[in-house]
Amino acid sequence: MSGSDEVEFMRYLTSSKDRCTCPAGIISADNVYLSLPTGMHLWNEKIFEDALLGTHILDNPKYLFDLETISFKKKIKIVEPSILLTFPWYYNLYHWLIEILPRLLLYDLAQDIHDLPIIVPASAPKFVRESLALTGYLDKTRLIDDGIYQFEKLHILSRLATINDISPLAIQWLNTRAITERGSSQRTRIYVSRLDAKNRYLSNEADIHNLLSDFGFETVVMTHYSFEEQIQIFQQAEIVIGSHGAAFSHIAFMNPGSIFVEFFQPGYFIDCYYRLASLKHLRYVFLIGKKTGLGFSIDPTQLRSILENALS
């Protein structure tokens, strides 16, 4: 694409950035306060920065207020040493699947804490429990109610990469641990619809759907499937296209050489899936649409050209 938005985003994708895999490990501390469901913690009136995805989380009034009020609220004391796997943004599929769940590889390496319960809120989204079951950790997980807890001993699994990067070890771990029953070996072409979303949906989806039918695409709404079924959809896909959203976390399970086409609305450019596609050796294409209300439209002619080139 040669438009100004496309040039801007391409410059953003290819710009030099200071990225590296950060040091990771397990933080063990006594007398830690934990607030659920936000996942904010407090130790000696401080927080462990390495546990958070980024300190800019504290720019959000919800998390800052929760942190500031922990000391004044009634506590539930837990004597049993435990493992913390609940951090801010865990309720978002991308942050949970790519940045939080893979921290369990640190748990795998630390043999001396394998008998300790993993702390997760009972109010967590369904995919949290499903992913823990699929990776084999649900029986070690303690689902606890929302509230303020005082842990006599808490082990905190640190982040594997900074907020601006993705850990290759995390993606490797996911593909090793998230074992699913493979369905048909036939490669599929998938369009991921955001029909059930409140924003970043295609306002001209009917036109796009008609175009995609010429190329043999199947339309899916990811919330209609279980966590395991969602992984299987991406594992079997030859090409996946759709508007930027958390469902594309599952490109982590696509086969190398597969194609991923991502739609963006103008001014909303996030490169996380470009980086993830690079780690998975996928062929990545992006297309920027035109804003229309809370959604945006994609030019069918441009999309047809992209698909003809990608699938030739």
PDB file of N, CA and C in Angstrom, residues 22-27 50 83 85 100-114 137 156-161 169 173:
ATOM      1  N   CYS A  22      14.015  -9.665  28.510  1.00  0.00           N
ATOM      2  CA  CYS A  22      14.463  -9.160  29.810  1.00  0.00           C
ATOM      3  C   CYS A  22      14.748 -10.313  30.764  1.00  0.00           C
ATOM      4  N   PRO A  23      15.540 -10.077  31.807  1.00  0.00           N
ATOM      5  CA  PRO A  23      15.766 -11.120  32.821  1.00  0.00           C
ATOM      6  C   PRO A  23      14.445 -11.523  33.454  1.00  0.00           C
ATOM      7  N   ALA A  24      14.297 -12.807  33.727  1.00  0.00           N
ATOM      8  CA  ALA A  24      13.053 -13.307  34.315  1.00  0.00           C
ATOM      9  C   ALA A  24      13.380 -14.256  35.460  1.00  0.00           C
ATOM     10  N   GLY A  25      12.448 -14.352  36.388  1.00  0.00           N
ATOM     11  CA  GLY A  25      12.659 -15.247  37.513  1.00  0.00           C
ATOM     12  C   GLY A  25      11.462 -15.249  38.449  1.00  0.00           C
ATOM     13  N   ILE A  26      11.653 -15.763  39.620  1.00  0.00           N
ATOM     14  CA  ILE A  26      10.581 -15.858  40.608  1.00  0.00           C
ATOM     15  C   ILE A  26      10.917 -14.968  41.796  1.00  0.00           C
ATOM     16  N   ILE A  27       9.993 -14.069  42.116  1.00  0.00           N
ATOM     17  CA  ILE A  27      10.154 -13.178  43.264  1.00  0.00           C
ATOM     18  C   ILE A  27       9.460 -13.826  44.451  1.00  0.00           C
ATOM     19  N   ASP A  50       8.951  -5.881  38.177  1.00  0.00           N
ATOM     20  CA  ASP A  50       9.165  -6.994  37.255  1.00  0.00           C
ATOM     21  C   ASP A  50       7.940  -7.898  37.134  1.00  0.00           C
ATOM     22  N   ILE A  83       1.551 -19.373  44.617  1.00  0.00           N
ATOM     23  CA  ILE A  83       2.148 -18.828  43.404  1.00  0.00           C
ATOM     24  C   ILE A  83       1.167 -17.831  42.802  1.00  0.00           C
ATOM     25  N   LEU A  85      -0.337 -15.824  39.741  1.00  0.00           N
ATOM     26  CA  LEU A  85      -0.420 -15.790  38.281  1.00  0.00           C
ATOM     27  C   LEU A  85      -1.525 -14.828  37.844  1.00  0.00           C
ATOM     28  N   ILE A 100       1.118 -13.571  30.205  1.00  0.00           N
ATOM     29  CA  ILE A 100       0.956 -14.017  31.595  1.00  0.00           C
ATOM     30  C   ILE A 100       1.019 -15.532  31.731  1.00  0.00           C
ATOM     31  N   LEU A 101       0.175 -16.263  31.033  1.00  0.00           N
ATOM     32  CA  LEU A 101       0.155 -17.721  31.151  1.00  0.00           C
ATOM     33  C   LEU A 101       1.523 -18.366  30.928  1.00  0.00           C
ATOM     34  N   PRO A 102       2.318 -17.942  29.928  1.00  0.00           N
ATOM     35  CA  PRO A 102       3.622 -18.590  29.712  1.00  0.00           C
ATOM     36  C   PRO A 102       4.627 -18.403  30.846  1.00  0.00           C
ATOM     37  N   ARG A 103       4.324 -17.528  31.800  1.00  0.00           N
ATOM     38  CA  ARG A 103       5.218 -17.400  32.954  1.00  0.00           C
ATOM     39  C   ARG A 103       5.305 -18.718  33.730  1.00  0.00           C
ATOM     40  N   LEU A 104       4.358 -19.615  33.470  1.00  0.00           N
ATOM     41  CA  LEU A 104       4.394 -20.907  34.148  1.00  0.00           C
ATOM     42  C   LEU A 104       5.614 -21.729  33.740  1.00  0.00           C
ATOM     43  N   LEU A 105       6.313 -21.331  32.695  1.00  0.00           N
ATOM     44  CA  LEU A 105       7.554 -22.044  32.379  1.00  0.00           C
ATOM     45  C   LEU A 105       8.584 -21.846  33.488  1.00  0.00           C
ATOM     46  N   LEU A 106       8.491 -20.692  34.189  1.00  0.00           N
ATOM     47  CA  LEU A 106       9.357 -20.467  35.354  1.00  0.00           C
ATOM     48  C   LEU A 106       8.958 -21.410  36.493  1.00  0.00           C
ATOM     49  N   TYR A 107       7.659 -21.627  36.628  1.00  0.00           N
ATOM     50  CA  TYR A 107       7.135 -22.569  37.616  1.00  0.00           C
ATOM     51  C   TYR A 107       7.619 -23.979  37.291  1.00  0.00           C
ATOM     52  N   ASP A 108       7.638 -24.325  35.992  1.00  0.00           N
ATOM     53  CA  ASP A 108       8.115 -25.649  35.583  1.00  0.00           C
ATOM     54  C   ASP A 108       9.575 -25.867  35.967  1.00  0.00           C
ATOM     55  N   LEU A 109      10.365 -24.804  35.874  1.00  0.00           N
ATOM     56  CA  LEU A 109      11.805 -24.913  36.139  1.00  0.00           C
ATOM     57  C   LEU A 109      12.119 -24.963  37.633  1.00  0.00           C
ATOM     58  N   ALA A 110      11.218 -24.446  38.467  1.00  0.00           N
ATOM     59  CA  ALA A 110      11.468 -24.378  39.913  1.00  0.00           C
ATOM     60  C   ALA A 110      10.822 -25.582  40.594  1.00  0.00           C
ATOM     61  N   GLN A 111      11.547 -26.651  40.690  1.00  0.00           N
ATOM     62  CA  GLN A 111      10.990 -27.905  41.209  1.00  0.00           C
ATOM     63  C   GLN A 111      10.528 -27.791  42.664  1.00  0.00           C
ATOM     64  N   ASP A 112      11.134 -26.895  43.440  1.00  0.00           N
ATOM     65  CA  ASP A 112      10.832 -26.829  44.875  1.00  0.00           C
ATOM     66  C   ASP A 112       9.481 -26.191  45.184  1.00  0.00           C
ATOM     67  N   ILE A 113       8.801 -25.615  44.175  1.00  0.00           N
ATOM     68  CA  ILE A 113       7.510 -24.987  44.451  1.00  0.00           C
ATOM     69  C   ILE A 113       6.362 -25.675  43.716  1.00  0.00           C
ATOM     70  N   HIS A 114       6.607 -26.866  43.171  1.00  0.00           N
ATOM     71  CA  HIS A 114       5.604 -27.539  42.348  1.00  0.00           C
ATOM     72  C   HIS A 114       4.365 -27.976  43.117  1.00  0.00           C
ATOM     73  N   TYR A 137      -2.568 -27.313  34.186  1.00  0.00           N
ATOM     74  CA  TYR A 137      -2.317 -26.686  35.490  1.00  0.00           C
ATOM     75  C   TYR A 137      -3.582 -26.443  36.312  1.00  0.00           C
ATOM     76  N   ILE A 156       6.001 -14.793  43.162  1.00  0.00           N
ATOM     77  CA  ILE A 156       5.463 -14.034  42.042  1.00  0.00           C
ATOM     78  C   ILE A 156       6.280 -14.328  40.791  1.00  0.00           C
ATOM     79  N   LEU A 157       5.622 -14.861  39.761  1.00  0.00           N
ATOM     80  CA  LEU A 157       6.297 -15.168  38.503  1.00  0.00           C
ATOM     81  C   LEU A 157       6.482 -13.881  37.711  1.00  0.00           C
ATOM     82  N   SER A 158       7.725 -13.539  37.394  1.00  0.00           N
ATOM     83  CA  SER A 158       7.991 -12.267  36.736  1.00  0.00           C
ATOM     84  C   SER A 158       7.668 -12.341  35.247  1.00  0.00           C
ATOM     85  N   ARG A 159       7.620 -11.188  34.599  1.00  0.00           N
ATOM     86  CA  ARG A 159       7.377 -11.134  33.160  1.00  0.00           C
ATOM     87  C   ARG A 159       8.566 -11.738  32.408  1.00  0.00           C
ATOM     88  N   LEU A 160       8.289 -12.264  31.222  1.00  0.00           N
ATOM     89  CA  LEU A 160       9.326 -12.868  30.384  1.00  0.00           C
ATOM     90  C   LEU A 160       9.876 -11.888  29.371  1.00  0.00           C
ATOM     91  N   ALA A 161       9.152 -10.829  29.121  1.00  0.00           N
ATOM     92  CA  ALA A 161       9.595  -9.796  28.184  1.00  0.00           C
ATOM     93  C   ALA A 161       8.938  -8.489  28.578  1.00  0.00           C
ATOM     94  N   LEU A 169      10.520 -17.596  23.990  1.00  0.00           N
ATOM     95  CA  LEU A 169      10.345 -18.747  24.879  1.00  0.00           C
ATOM     96  C   LEU A 169       8.873 -18.934  25.248  1.00  0.00           C
ATOM     97  N   TRP A 173       6.801 -22.246  24.489  1.00  0.00           N
ATOM     98  CA  TRP A 173       6.150 -22.934  25.610  1.00  0.00           C
ATOM     99  C   TRP A 173       4.674 -23.181  25.301  1.00  0.00           C
TER     100      TRP A 173
END
